[in-house]
Tab-separated table of C-alpha atoms and ligand atoms in Angstrom:
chain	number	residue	atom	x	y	z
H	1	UNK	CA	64.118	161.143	-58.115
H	2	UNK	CA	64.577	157.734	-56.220
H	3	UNK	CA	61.281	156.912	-56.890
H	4	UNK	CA	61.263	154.888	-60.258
H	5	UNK	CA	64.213	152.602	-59.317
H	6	UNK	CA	63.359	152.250	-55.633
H	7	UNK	CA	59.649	150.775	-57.286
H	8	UNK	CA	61.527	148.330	-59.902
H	9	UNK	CA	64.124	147.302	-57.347
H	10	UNK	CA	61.152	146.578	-54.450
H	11	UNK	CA	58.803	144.586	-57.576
H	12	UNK	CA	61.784	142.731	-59.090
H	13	UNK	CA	62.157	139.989	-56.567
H	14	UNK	CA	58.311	139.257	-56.799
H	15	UNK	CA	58.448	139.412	-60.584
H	16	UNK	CA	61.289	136.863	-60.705
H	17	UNK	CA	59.420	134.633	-58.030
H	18	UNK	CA	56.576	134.701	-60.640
H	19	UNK	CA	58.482	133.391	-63.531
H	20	UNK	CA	59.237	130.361	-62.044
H	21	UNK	CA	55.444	130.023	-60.746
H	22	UNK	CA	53.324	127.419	-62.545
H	23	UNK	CA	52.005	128.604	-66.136
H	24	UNK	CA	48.519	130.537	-65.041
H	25	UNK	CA	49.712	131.927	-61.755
H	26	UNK	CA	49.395	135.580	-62.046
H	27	UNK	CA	49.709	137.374	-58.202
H	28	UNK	CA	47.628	140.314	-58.726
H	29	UNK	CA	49.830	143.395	-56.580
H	30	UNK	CA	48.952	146.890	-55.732
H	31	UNK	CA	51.886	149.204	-55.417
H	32	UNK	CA	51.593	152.246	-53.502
H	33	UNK	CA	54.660	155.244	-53.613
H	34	UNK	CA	53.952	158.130	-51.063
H	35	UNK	CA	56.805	160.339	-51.221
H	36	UNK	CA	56.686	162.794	-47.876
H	37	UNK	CA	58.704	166.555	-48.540
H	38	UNK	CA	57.749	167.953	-45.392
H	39	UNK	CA	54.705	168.628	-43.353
H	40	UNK	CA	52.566	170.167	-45.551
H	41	UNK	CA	54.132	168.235	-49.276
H	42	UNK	CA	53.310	164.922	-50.045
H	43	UNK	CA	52.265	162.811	-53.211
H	44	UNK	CA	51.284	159.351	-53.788
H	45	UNK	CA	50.899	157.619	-56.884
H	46	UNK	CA	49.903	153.819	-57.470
H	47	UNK	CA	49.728	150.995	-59.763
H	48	UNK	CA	48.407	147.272	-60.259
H	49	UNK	CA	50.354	144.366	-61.791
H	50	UNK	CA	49.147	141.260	-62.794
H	51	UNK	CA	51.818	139.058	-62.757
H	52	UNK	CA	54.064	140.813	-65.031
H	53	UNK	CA	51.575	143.236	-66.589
H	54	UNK	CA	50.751	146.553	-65.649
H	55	UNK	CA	47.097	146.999	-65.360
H	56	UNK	CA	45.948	150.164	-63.598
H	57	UNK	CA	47.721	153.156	-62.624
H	58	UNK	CA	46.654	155.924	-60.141
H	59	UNK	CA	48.377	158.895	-60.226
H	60	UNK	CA	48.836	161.660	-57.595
H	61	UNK	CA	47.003	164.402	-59.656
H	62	UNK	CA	43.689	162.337	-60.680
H	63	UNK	CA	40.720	161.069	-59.161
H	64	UNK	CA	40.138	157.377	-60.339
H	65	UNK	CA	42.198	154.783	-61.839
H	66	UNK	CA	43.144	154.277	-65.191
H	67	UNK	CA	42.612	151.311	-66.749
H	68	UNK	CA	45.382	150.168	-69.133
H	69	UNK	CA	43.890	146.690	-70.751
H	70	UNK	CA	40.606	146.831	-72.056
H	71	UNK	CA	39.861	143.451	-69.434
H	72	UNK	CA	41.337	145.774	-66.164
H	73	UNK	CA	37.930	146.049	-65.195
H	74	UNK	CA	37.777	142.138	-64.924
H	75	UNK	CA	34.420	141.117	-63.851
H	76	UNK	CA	33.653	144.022	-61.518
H	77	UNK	CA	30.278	146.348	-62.254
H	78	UNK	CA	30.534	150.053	-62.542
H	79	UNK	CA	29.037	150.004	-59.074
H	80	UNK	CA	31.956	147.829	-57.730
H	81	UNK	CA	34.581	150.170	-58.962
H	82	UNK	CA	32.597	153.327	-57.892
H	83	UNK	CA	32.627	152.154	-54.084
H	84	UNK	CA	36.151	150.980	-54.720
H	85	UNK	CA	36.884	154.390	-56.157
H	86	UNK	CA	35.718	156.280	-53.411
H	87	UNK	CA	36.909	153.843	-51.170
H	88	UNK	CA	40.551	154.823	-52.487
H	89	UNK	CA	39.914	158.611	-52.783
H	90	UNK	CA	39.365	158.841	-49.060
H	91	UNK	CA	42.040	156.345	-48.583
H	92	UNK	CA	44.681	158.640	-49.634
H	93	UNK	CA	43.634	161.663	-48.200
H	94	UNK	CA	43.070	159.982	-44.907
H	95	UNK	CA	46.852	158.127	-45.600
H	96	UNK	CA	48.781	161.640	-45.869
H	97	UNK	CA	46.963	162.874	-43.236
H	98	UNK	CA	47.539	159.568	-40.592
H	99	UNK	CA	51.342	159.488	-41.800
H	100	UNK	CA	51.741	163.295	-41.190
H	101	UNK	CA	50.638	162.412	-36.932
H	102	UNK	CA	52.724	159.544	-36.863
H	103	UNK	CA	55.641	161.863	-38.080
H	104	UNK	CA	54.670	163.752	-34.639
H	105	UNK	CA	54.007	160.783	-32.858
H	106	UNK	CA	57.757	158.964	-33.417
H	107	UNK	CA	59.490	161.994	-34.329
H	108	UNK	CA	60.806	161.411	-37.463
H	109	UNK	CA	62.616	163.816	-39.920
H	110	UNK	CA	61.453	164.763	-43.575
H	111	UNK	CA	61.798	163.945	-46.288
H	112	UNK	CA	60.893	160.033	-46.394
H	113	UNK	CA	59.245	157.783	-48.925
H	114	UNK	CA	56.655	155.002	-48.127
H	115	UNK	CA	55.784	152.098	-50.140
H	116	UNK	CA	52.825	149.670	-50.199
H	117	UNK	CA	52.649	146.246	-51.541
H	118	UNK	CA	49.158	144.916	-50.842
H	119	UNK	CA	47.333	141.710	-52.992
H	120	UNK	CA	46.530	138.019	-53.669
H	121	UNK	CA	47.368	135.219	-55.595
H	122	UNK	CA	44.621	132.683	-56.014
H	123	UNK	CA	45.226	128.895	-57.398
H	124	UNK	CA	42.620	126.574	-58.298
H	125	UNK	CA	41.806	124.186	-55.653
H	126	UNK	CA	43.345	126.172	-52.757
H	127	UNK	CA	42.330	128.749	-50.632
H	128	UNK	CA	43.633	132.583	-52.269
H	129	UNK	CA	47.047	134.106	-50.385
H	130	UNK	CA	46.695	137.844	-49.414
H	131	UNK	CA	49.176	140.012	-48.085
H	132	UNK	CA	49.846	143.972	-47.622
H	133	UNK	CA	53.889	145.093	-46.728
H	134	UNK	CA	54.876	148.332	-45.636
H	135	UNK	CA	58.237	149.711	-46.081
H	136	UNK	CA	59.648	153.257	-45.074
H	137	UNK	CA	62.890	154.457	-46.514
H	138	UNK	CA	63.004	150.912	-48.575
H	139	UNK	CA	62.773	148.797	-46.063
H	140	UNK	CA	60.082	146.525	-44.542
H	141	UNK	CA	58.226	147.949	-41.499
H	142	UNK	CA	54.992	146.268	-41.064
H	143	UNK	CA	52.229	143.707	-42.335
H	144	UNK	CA	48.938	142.829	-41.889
H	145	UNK	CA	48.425	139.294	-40.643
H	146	UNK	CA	45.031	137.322	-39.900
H	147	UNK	CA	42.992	140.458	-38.572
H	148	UNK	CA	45.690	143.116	-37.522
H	149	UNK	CA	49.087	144.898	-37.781
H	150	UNK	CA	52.019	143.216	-37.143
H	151	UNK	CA	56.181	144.502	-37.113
H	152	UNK	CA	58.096	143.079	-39.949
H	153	UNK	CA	61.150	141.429	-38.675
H	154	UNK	CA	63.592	144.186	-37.862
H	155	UNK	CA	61.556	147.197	-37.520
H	156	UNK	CA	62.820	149.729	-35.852
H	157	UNK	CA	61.216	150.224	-32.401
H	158	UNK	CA	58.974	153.337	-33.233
H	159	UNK	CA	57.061	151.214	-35.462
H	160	UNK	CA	55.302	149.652	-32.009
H	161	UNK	CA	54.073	152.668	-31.378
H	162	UNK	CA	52.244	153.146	-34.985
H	163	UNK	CA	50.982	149.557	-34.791
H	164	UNK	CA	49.269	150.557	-31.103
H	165	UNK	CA	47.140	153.061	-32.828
H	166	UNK	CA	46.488	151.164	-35.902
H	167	UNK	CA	45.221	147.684	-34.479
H	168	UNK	CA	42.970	150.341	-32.031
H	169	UNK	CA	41.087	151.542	-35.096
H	170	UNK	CA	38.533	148.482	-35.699
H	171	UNK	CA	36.799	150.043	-38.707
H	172	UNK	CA	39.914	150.236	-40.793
H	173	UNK	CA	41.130	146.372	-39.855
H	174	UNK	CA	37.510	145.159	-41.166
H	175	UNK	CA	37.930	146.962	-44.130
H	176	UNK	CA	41.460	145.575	-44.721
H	177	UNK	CA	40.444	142.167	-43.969
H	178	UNK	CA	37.118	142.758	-46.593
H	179	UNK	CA	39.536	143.885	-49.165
H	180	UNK	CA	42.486	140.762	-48.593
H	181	UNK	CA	39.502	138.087	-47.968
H	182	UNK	CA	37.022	138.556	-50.131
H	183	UNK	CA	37.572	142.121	-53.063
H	184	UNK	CA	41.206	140.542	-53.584
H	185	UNK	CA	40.436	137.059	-55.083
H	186	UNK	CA	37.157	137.574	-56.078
H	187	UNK	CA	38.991	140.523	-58.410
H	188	UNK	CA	41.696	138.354	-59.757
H	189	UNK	CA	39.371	135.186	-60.331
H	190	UNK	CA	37.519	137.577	-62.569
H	191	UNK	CA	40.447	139.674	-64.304
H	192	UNK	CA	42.104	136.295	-65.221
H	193	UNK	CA	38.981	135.414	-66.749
H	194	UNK	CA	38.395	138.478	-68.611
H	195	UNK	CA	42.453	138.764	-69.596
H	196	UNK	CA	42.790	134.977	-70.497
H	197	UNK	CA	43.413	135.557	-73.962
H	198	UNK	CA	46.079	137.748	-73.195
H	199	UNK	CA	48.003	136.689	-70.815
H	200	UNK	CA	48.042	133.574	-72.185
H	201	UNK	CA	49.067	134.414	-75.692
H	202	UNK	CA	52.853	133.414	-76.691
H	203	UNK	CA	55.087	135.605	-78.744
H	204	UNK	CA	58.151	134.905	-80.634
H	205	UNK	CA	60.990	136.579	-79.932
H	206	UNK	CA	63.527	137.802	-82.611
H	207	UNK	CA	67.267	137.394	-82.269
H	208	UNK	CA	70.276	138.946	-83.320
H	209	UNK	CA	74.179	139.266	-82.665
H	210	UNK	CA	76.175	142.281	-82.534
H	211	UNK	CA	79.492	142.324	-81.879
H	212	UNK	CA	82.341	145.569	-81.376
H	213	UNK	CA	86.102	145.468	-80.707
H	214	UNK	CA	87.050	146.089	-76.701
H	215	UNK	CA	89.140	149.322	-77.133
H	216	UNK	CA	92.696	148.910	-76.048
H	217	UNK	CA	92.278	144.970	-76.216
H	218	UNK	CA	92.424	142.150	-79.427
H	219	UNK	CA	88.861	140.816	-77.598
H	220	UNK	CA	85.510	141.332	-78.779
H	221	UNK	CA	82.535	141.924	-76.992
H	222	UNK	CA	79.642	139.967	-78.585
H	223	UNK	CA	75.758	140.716	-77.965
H	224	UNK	CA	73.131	138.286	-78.561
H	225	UNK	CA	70.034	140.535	-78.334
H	226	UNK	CA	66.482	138.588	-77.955
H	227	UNK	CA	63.438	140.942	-78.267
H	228	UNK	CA	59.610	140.740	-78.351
H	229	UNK	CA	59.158	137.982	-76.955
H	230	UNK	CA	55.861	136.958	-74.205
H	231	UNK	CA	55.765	135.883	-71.672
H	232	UNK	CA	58.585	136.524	-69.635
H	233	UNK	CA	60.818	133.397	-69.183
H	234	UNK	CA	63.494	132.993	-71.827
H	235	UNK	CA	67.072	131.741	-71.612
H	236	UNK	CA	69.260	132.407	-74.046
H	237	UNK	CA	73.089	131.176	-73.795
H	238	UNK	CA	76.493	131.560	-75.946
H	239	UNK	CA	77.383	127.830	-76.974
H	240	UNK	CA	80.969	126.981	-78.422
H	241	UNK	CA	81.207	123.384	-79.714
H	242	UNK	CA	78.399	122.205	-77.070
H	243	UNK	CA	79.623	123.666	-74.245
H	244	UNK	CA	77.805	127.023	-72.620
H	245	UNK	CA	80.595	129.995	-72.583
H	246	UNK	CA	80.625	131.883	-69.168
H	247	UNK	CA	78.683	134.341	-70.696
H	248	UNK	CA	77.065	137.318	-68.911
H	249	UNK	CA	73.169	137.500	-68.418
H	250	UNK	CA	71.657	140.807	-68.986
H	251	UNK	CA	68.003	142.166	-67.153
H	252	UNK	CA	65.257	141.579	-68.412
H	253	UNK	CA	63.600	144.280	-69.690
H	254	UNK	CA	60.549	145.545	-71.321
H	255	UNK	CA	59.197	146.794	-74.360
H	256	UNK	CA	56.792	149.507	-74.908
H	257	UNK	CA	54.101	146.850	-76.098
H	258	UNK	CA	54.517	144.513	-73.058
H	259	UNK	CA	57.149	142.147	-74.513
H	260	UNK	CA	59.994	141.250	-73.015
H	261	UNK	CA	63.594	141.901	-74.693
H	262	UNK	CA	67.424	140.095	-73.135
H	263	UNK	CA	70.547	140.187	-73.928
H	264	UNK	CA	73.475	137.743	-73.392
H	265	UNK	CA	76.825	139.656	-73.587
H	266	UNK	CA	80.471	138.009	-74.120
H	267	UNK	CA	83.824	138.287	-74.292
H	268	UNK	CA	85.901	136.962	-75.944
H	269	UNK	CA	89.366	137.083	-77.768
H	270	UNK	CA	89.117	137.857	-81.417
H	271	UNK	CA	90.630	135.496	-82.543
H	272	UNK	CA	88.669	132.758	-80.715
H	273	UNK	CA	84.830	134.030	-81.722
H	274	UNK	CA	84.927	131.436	-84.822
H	275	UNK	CA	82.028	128.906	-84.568
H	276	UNK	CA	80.349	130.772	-81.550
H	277	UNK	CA	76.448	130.546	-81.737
H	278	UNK	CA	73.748	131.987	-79.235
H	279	UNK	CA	70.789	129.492	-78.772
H	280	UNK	CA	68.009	130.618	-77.718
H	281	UNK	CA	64.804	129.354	-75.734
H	282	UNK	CA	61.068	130.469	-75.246
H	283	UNK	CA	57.906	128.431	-74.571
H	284	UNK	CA	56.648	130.196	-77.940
H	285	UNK	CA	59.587	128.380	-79.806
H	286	UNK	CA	58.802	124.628	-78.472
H	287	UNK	CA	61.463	122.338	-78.748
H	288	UNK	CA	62.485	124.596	-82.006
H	289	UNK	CA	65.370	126.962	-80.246
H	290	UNK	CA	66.548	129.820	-82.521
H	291	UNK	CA	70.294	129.727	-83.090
H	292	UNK	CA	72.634	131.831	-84.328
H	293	UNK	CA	75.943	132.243	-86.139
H	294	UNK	CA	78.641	134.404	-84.914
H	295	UNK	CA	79.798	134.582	-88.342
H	296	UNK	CA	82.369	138.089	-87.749
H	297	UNK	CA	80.651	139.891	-90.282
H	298	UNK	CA	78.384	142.083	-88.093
H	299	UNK	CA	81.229	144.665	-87.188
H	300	UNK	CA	81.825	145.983	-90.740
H	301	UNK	CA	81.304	149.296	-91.571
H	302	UNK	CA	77.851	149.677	-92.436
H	303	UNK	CA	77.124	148.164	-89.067
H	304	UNK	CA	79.388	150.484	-87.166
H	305	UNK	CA	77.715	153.764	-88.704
H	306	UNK	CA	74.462	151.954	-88.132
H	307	UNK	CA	75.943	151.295	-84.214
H	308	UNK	CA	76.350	155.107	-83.737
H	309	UNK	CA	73.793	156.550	-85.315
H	310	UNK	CA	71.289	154.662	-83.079
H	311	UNK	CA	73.775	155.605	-80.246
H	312	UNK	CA	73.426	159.304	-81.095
H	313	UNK	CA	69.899	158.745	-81.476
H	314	UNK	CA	69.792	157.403	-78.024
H	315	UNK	CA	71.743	159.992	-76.847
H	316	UNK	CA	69.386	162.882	-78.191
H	317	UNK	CA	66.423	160.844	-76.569
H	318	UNK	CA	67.751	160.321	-73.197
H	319	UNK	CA	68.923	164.110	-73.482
H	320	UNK	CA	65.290	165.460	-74.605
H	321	UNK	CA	63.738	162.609	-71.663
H	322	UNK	CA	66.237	164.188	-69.236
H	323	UNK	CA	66.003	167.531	-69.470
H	324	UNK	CA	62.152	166.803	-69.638
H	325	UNK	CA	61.931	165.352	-66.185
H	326	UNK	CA	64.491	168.372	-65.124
H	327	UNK	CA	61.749	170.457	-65.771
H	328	UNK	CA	58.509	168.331	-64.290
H	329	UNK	CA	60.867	168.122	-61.002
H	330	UNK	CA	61.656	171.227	-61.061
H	331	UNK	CA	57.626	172.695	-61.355
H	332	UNK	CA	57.452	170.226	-58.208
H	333	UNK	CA	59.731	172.257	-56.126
G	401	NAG	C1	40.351	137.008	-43.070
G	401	NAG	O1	41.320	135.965	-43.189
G	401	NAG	C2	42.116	135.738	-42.049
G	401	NAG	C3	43.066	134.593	-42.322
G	401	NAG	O2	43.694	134.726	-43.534
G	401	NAG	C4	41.263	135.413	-40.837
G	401	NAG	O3	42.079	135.275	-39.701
G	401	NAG	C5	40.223	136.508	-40.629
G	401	NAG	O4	39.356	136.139	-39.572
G	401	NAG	C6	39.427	136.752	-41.902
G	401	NAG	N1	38.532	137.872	-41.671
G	401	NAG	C7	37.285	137.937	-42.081
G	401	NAG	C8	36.515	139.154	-41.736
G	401	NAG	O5	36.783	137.034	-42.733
């Protein structure tokens, strides 16, 4: 059950790092999950990002990779992607079947998950940055640096004896160092091409404020929600007479259609929201931020019955997704 937060907590830190990159940076990552039940149960499903985008997905029960963007193919030939293909099909049965001896080897216990971070980021002008991170139980065990296997900083012991066998196998080190120097970048140089339009385009977000009483308190907590908006940076702040109000910054988080939506929460004593506006700021928006009005209007009644039916309807849905996923777990067990 771990899985999906363990994945957005181990990709947040690199998705954050990206925002602040230069426009037209976009790291192109493979993510790996390999979840380990016991010696004969394992699964492992992947994905791609580019920067912020999810491009391809792999999952454990097909055979090749889904393409989500019409451009994830980027500038590769079918005959590319069907040696790439089979290069990943016997990748994974060959990875269950390597982590299943080192389980012997170290003497581990089940169950344990694995992750894999492996990709590039190429800039104009300079030579493209690869990397490939391997974590166990969350945290970082191992690397691959220059032309082998090295121990992260802090690995436990046992992972000395995994790296002995590893930098043994030539063949496999070649192939890693053919996929980082030269399948990585070349990839990305293309899919950047092929995506420009895309990931380039700027959407405008919308804005709006809610704002609800604080039971057992005379403060209010006001939302200013910000949704739809692409790419990913955005700021948006609760002013009172020019001055920011210590406000609190919610995740980012996305929409279905790969926009963004934020939301600044405060609170605040009721009788001091008067004059409070959000302001709002997006490349899409130029110098033009959106502000707006906390004018006290927005917790009459029509709003409140509005409030709970799209809690109950939220309620139903995470209910229905729940008991859903109860089921799909419980077919795995
Ligand atoms: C790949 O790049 C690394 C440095 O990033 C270098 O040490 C290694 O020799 C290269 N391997 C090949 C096969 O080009």
């Amino acid at each position: 059950m771990g899985r999906l937060p363990l994945l957005l907590l181990w990709g947040l830190p690199h998705i954050w790092g990206s925002s602040e990159a230069p426009p037209g940076a976009f790291p192109l990552r493979c993510l790996q999950i390999s979840s380990f039940g016991n010696s004969s149960w394992s699964r492992t499903d992947g994905s791609t990002w580019l920067g912020e985008m999810r491009i391809h997905t792999w999952s454990h029960d097909s055979d090749t990779i889904r393409f989500l963007r019409p451009w994830a193919r980027g500038r590769f030939t079918d005959k590319q992607w069907e040696r790439l293909q089979q290069l990943f099909r016997v990748y994974r049965s060959s990875f269950s079947r390597d982590v299943q001896e080192f389980v012997k080897l170290v003497q581990t216990d089940y169950p344990f998950e694995i992750q894999l971070a492996g990709g590039c980021e190429v800039h104009p002008g300079s030579t493209p940055e690869s990397f490939i991170h391997v974590a166990f139980q969350g945290s970082d065990i191992m690397g691959f640096r220059g032309t082998a296997w090295v121990a992260a900083p802090d690995a436990p012991q046992w992972v000395g004896k995994i790296l002995q066998v590893l930098n043994h196998d030539l063949g496999t080190r070649a192939t890693v160092q053919w996929l980082l120097n030269e399948t990585c970048p070349q990839f990305t140089r293309g899919i950047l091409e092929a995506g420009k339009s895309e990931l380039e385009k700027q959407v405008k977000p919308e804005a709006w404020l809610t704002g609800a009483p604080i039971p057992g308190s005379d403060h209010l907590l006001l939302v200013c929600h910000v949704s739809g908006f692409y790419p990913k940076p955005a700021w948006a702040m609760w002013m009172l007479g020019g001055q920011e109000q210590p406000a609190q910054q919610g995740d980012m988080l996305p929409n279905t259609d790969g926009t963004w939506y934020l939301r600044v929460t405060l609170d605040v004593a009721a009788g001091q929201a008067a004059g409070l506006t959000c302001h709002v700021k997006h490349s899409s928006l130029g110098d033009q931020d959106i502000i707006l009005h906390w004018e006290g209007r927005h917790t009459s009644t029509a709003g409140t019955v509005l409030g709970l039916l799209v809690l109950l309807l939220l309620i139903g849905g995470g209910l229905a997704f729940w008991l859903r996923n109860r089921c799909f777990y419980q077919d795995l067990l």
